[in-house]
Amino acid sequence: MNIKLVVVGKLKEKYFAAAIAEYCKRLSRFCKFSLVEVRDEKAPESLSLAEMEQVMVKEGERILDKVSDREYVFALAINGQQLTSEEFAQQIKDLTTYGHSDLTFIIGGSLGLAPAVLQRADAKLSFGKFTLPHQLMRVVLCEQIYRAFMINSNSPYHK
């Protein structure tokens, strides 16, 4: 099984990078895990609506360049489906049971995801209505993917 995170921007904080490295190590016993960073579009602080759309489109093109047709894609979106950890684990188990061995999770840039990326997604996933830094969201997502594997292997980690 292959799990890939496609994210916009570089991870700058060492403590987030250390946490992600730890989850990558833990996940290696369950899957081939990779993190793909695409360049964020440089933009001034205040943008018009048209400029915001242009930034999202450019970042979206970079994201979609890293996604193949065979991948099952989860887009992280505030209006996506909210799942419990157990439901998420079951969804991963069901996908792998029915032939989806390449799962990709997409975290957009600060402005969100382009419509083309949301259209390509097979599922939209939300971690609630809170606004979280995208770097922190990477850590949270890695932990939940790891937790899903632990739930599916009946490990006491989840308790």
GROMACS .gro file of C-alpha atoms in nm:
model
  159
    1MET     CA    1   0.000   0.000   0.000
    2ASN     CA    2   0.116   0.352  -0.086
    3ILE     CA    3   0.011   0.661   0.103
    4LYS     CA    4   0.115   1.001  -0.022
    5LEU     CA    5   0.060   1.349   0.115
    6VAL     CA    6   0.069   1.628  -0.142
    7VAL     CA    7   0.103   1.962   0.033
    8VAL     CA    8   0.156   2.324  -0.068
    9GLY     CA    9   0.464   2.495   0.071
   10LYS     CA   10   0.776   2.398   0.261
   11LEU     CA   11   0.773   2.287   0.622
   12LYS     CA   12   0.979   2.545   0.811
   13GLU     CA   13   0.935   2.451   1.177
   14LYS     CA   14   1.182   2.186   1.296
   15TYR     CA   15   0.945   2.052   1.563
   16PHE     CA   16   0.674   1.981   1.301
   17ALA     CA   17   0.933   1.817   1.076
   18ALA     CA   18   1.048   1.598   1.367
   19ALA     CA   19   0.690   1.492   1.442
   20ILE     CA   20   0.625   1.404   1.078
   21ALA     CA   21   0.952   1.210   1.059
   22GLU     CA   22   0.843   1.008   1.363
   23TYR     CA   23   0.507   0.921   1.205
   24CYS     CA   24   0.679   0.834   0.875
   25LYS     CA   25   0.899   0.591   1.067
   26ARG     CA   26   0.598   0.440   1.247
   27LEU     CA   27   0.396   0.413   0.927
   28SER     CA   28   0.677   0.232   0.743
   29ARG     CA   29   0.566  -0.100   0.893
   30PHE     CA   30   0.222  -0.061   0.733
   31CYS     CA   31   0.277   0.120   0.404
   32LYS     CA   32   0.510   0.309   0.177
   33PHE     CA   33   0.460   0.667   0.295
   34SER     CA   34   0.572   0.976   0.107
   35LEU     CA   35   0.534   1.350   0.149
   36VAL     CA   36   0.543   1.565  -0.165
   37GLU     CA   37   0.574   1.941  -0.127
   38VAL     CA   38   0.476   2.167  -0.415
   39ARG     CA   39   0.583   2.530  -0.434
   40ASP     CA   40   0.340   2.784  -0.298
   41GLU     CA   41   0.252   3.081  -0.515
   42LYS     CA   42   0.407   3.403  -0.386
   43ALA     CA   43   0.143   3.668  -0.337
   44PRO     CA   44   0.104   3.997  -0.150
   45GLU     CA   45  -0.098   4.009   0.174
   46SER     CA   46  -0.405   4.172   0.023
   47LEU     CA   47  -0.536   4.013  -0.294
   48SER     CA   48  -0.843   4.075  -0.503
   49LEU     CA   49  -1.082   3.785  -0.552
   50ALA     CA   50  -0.949   3.733  -0.905
   51GLU     CA   51  -0.589   3.729  -0.778
   52MET     CA   52  -0.683   3.475  -0.507
   53GLU     CA   53  -0.841   3.249  -0.769
   54GLN     CA   54  -0.529   3.281  -0.984
   55VAL     CA   55  -0.305   3.177  -0.691
   56MET     CA   56  -0.526   2.875  -0.616
   57VAL     CA   57  -0.533   2.773  -0.983
   58LYS     CA   58  -0.152   2.782  -1.009
   59GLU     CA   59  -0.107   2.586  -0.685
   60GLY     CA   60  -0.379   2.347  -0.800
   61GLU     CA   61  -0.194   2.275  -1.124
   62ARG     CA   62   0.120   2.193  -0.926
   63ILE     CA   63  -0.081   1.962  -0.699
   64LEU     CA   64  -0.253   1.780  -0.985
   65ASP     CA   65   0.085   1.726  -1.156
   66LYS     CA   66   0.174   1.502  -0.859
   67VAL     CA   67  -0.146   1.292  -0.872
   68SER     CA   68  -0.201   0.999  -1.108
   69ASP     CA   69  -0.531   0.861  -1.232
   70ARG     CA   70  -0.504   0.542  -1.026
   71GLU     CA   71  -0.476   0.720  -0.690
   72TYR     CA   72  -0.771   0.752  -0.456
   73VAL     CA   73  -0.760   1.117  -0.351
   74PHE     CA   74  -0.873   1.275  -0.025
   75ALA     CA   75  -0.881   1.655  -0.034
   76LEU     CA   76  -0.871   1.821   0.306
   77ALA     CA   77  -1.143   2.083   0.295
   78ILE     CA   78  -1.331   2.264   0.569
   79ASN     CA   79  -1.662   2.158   0.414
   80GLY     CA   80  -1.556   1.795   0.378
   81GLN     CA   81  -1.690   1.496   0.566
   82GLN     CA   82  -1.603   1.473   0.935
   83LEU     CA   83  -1.524   1.122   1.055
   84THR     CA   84  -1.433   0.964   1.385
   85SER     CA   85  -1.094   0.792   1.400
   86GLU     CA   86  -1.274   0.456   1.383
   87GLU     CA   87  -1.475   0.560   1.075
   88PHE     CA   88  -1.159   0.686   0.907
   89ALA     CA   89  -0.982   0.357   0.984
   90GLN     CA   90  -1.275   0.163   0.840
   91GLN     CA   91  -1.272   0.376   0.526
   92ILE     CA   92  -0.901   0.306   0.471
   93LYS     CA   93  -0.960  -0.065   0.534
   94ASP     CA   94  -1.253  -0.071   0.288
   95LEU     CA   95  -1.058   0.114   0.019
   96THR     CA   96  -0.765  -0.126   0.039
   97THR     CA   97  -1.000  -0.426   0.045
   98TYR     CA   98  -1.163  -0.310  -0.278
   99GLY     CA   99  -0.844  -0.250  -0.473
  100HIS     CA  100  -0.731   0.101  -0.387
  101SER     CA  101  -0.368   0.056  -0.287
  102ASP     CA  102  -0.262   0.414  -0.367
  103LEU     CA  103  -0.416   0.671  -0.132
  104THR     CA  104  -0.330   1.039  -0.165
  105PHE     CA  105  -0.415   1.318   0.078
  106ILE     CA  106  -0.400   1.680  -0.037
  107ILE     CA  107  -0.351   1.982   0.186
  108GLY     CA  108  -0.380   2.311  -0.002
  109GLY     CA  109  -0.218   2.646   0.054
  110SER     CA  110  -0.334   2.930   0.275
  111LEU     CA  111  -0.615   3.022   0.035
  112GLY     CA  112  -0.748   2.667   0.005
  113LEU     CA  113  -0.780   2.429  -0.287
  114ALA     CA  114  -0.860   2.514  -0.649
  115PRO     CA  115  -1.194   2.388  -0.785
  116ALA     CA  116  -1.004   2.153  -1.020
  117VAL     CA  117  -0.838   1.982  -0.722
  118LEU     CA  118  -1.170   1.949  -0.538
  119GLN     CA  119  -1.324   1.801  -0.854
  120ARG     CA  120  -1.042   1.546  -0.885
  121ALA     CA  121  -1.082   1.438  -0.523
  122ASP     CA  122  -1.266   1.113  -0.462
  123ALA     CA  123  -1.351   1.231  -0.111
  124LYS     CA  124  -1.333   1.552   0.087
  125LEU     CA  125  -1.221   1.521   0.447
  126SER     CA  126  -1.258   1.780   0.723
  127PHE     CA  127  -1.095   1.790   1.063
  128GLY     CA  128  -1.354   2.039   1.185
  129LYS     CA  129  -1.426   2.406   1.140
  130PHE     CA  130  -1.116   2.528   1.320
  131THR     CA  131  -0.854   2.706   1.115
  132LEU     CA  132  -0.522   2.531   1.171
  133PRO     CA  133  -0.177   2.619   1.036
  134HIS     CA  134  -0.112   2.400   0.734
  135GLN     CA  135   0.214   2.276   0.884
  136LEU     CA  136   0.030   2.157   1.196
  137MET     CA  137  -0.239   1.996   0.981
  138ARG     CA  138   0.030   1.778   0.824
  139VAL     CA  139   0.122   1.645   1.169
  140VAL     CA  140  -0.243   1.588   1.267
  141LEU     CA  141  -0.313   1.405   0.940
  142CYS     CA  142  -0.004   1.183   0.976
  143GLU     CA  143  -0.108   1.095   1.331
  144GLN     CA  144  -0.462   1.006   1.221
  145ILE     CA  145  -0.335   0.788   0.936
  146TYR     CA  146  -0.108   0.610   1.183
  147ARG     CA  147  -0.397   0.579   1.430
  148ALA     CA  148  -0.613   0.426   1.154
  149PHE     CA  149  -0.353   0.155   1.092
  150MET     CA  150  -0.328   0.091   1.466
  151ILE     CA  151  -0.707   0.062   1.497
  152ASN     CA  152  -0.716  -0.178   1.202
  153SER     CA  153  -0.446  -0.393   1.364
  154ASN     CA  154  -0.633  -0.399   1.699
  155SER     CA  155  -0.348  -0.221   1.875
  156PRO     CA  156  -0.397  -0.063   2.217
  157TYR     CA  157  -0.245   0.265   2.082
  158HIS     CA  158  -0.590   0.399   2.002
  159LYS     CA  159  -0.727   0.371   2.356
   0.00000   0.00000   0.00000
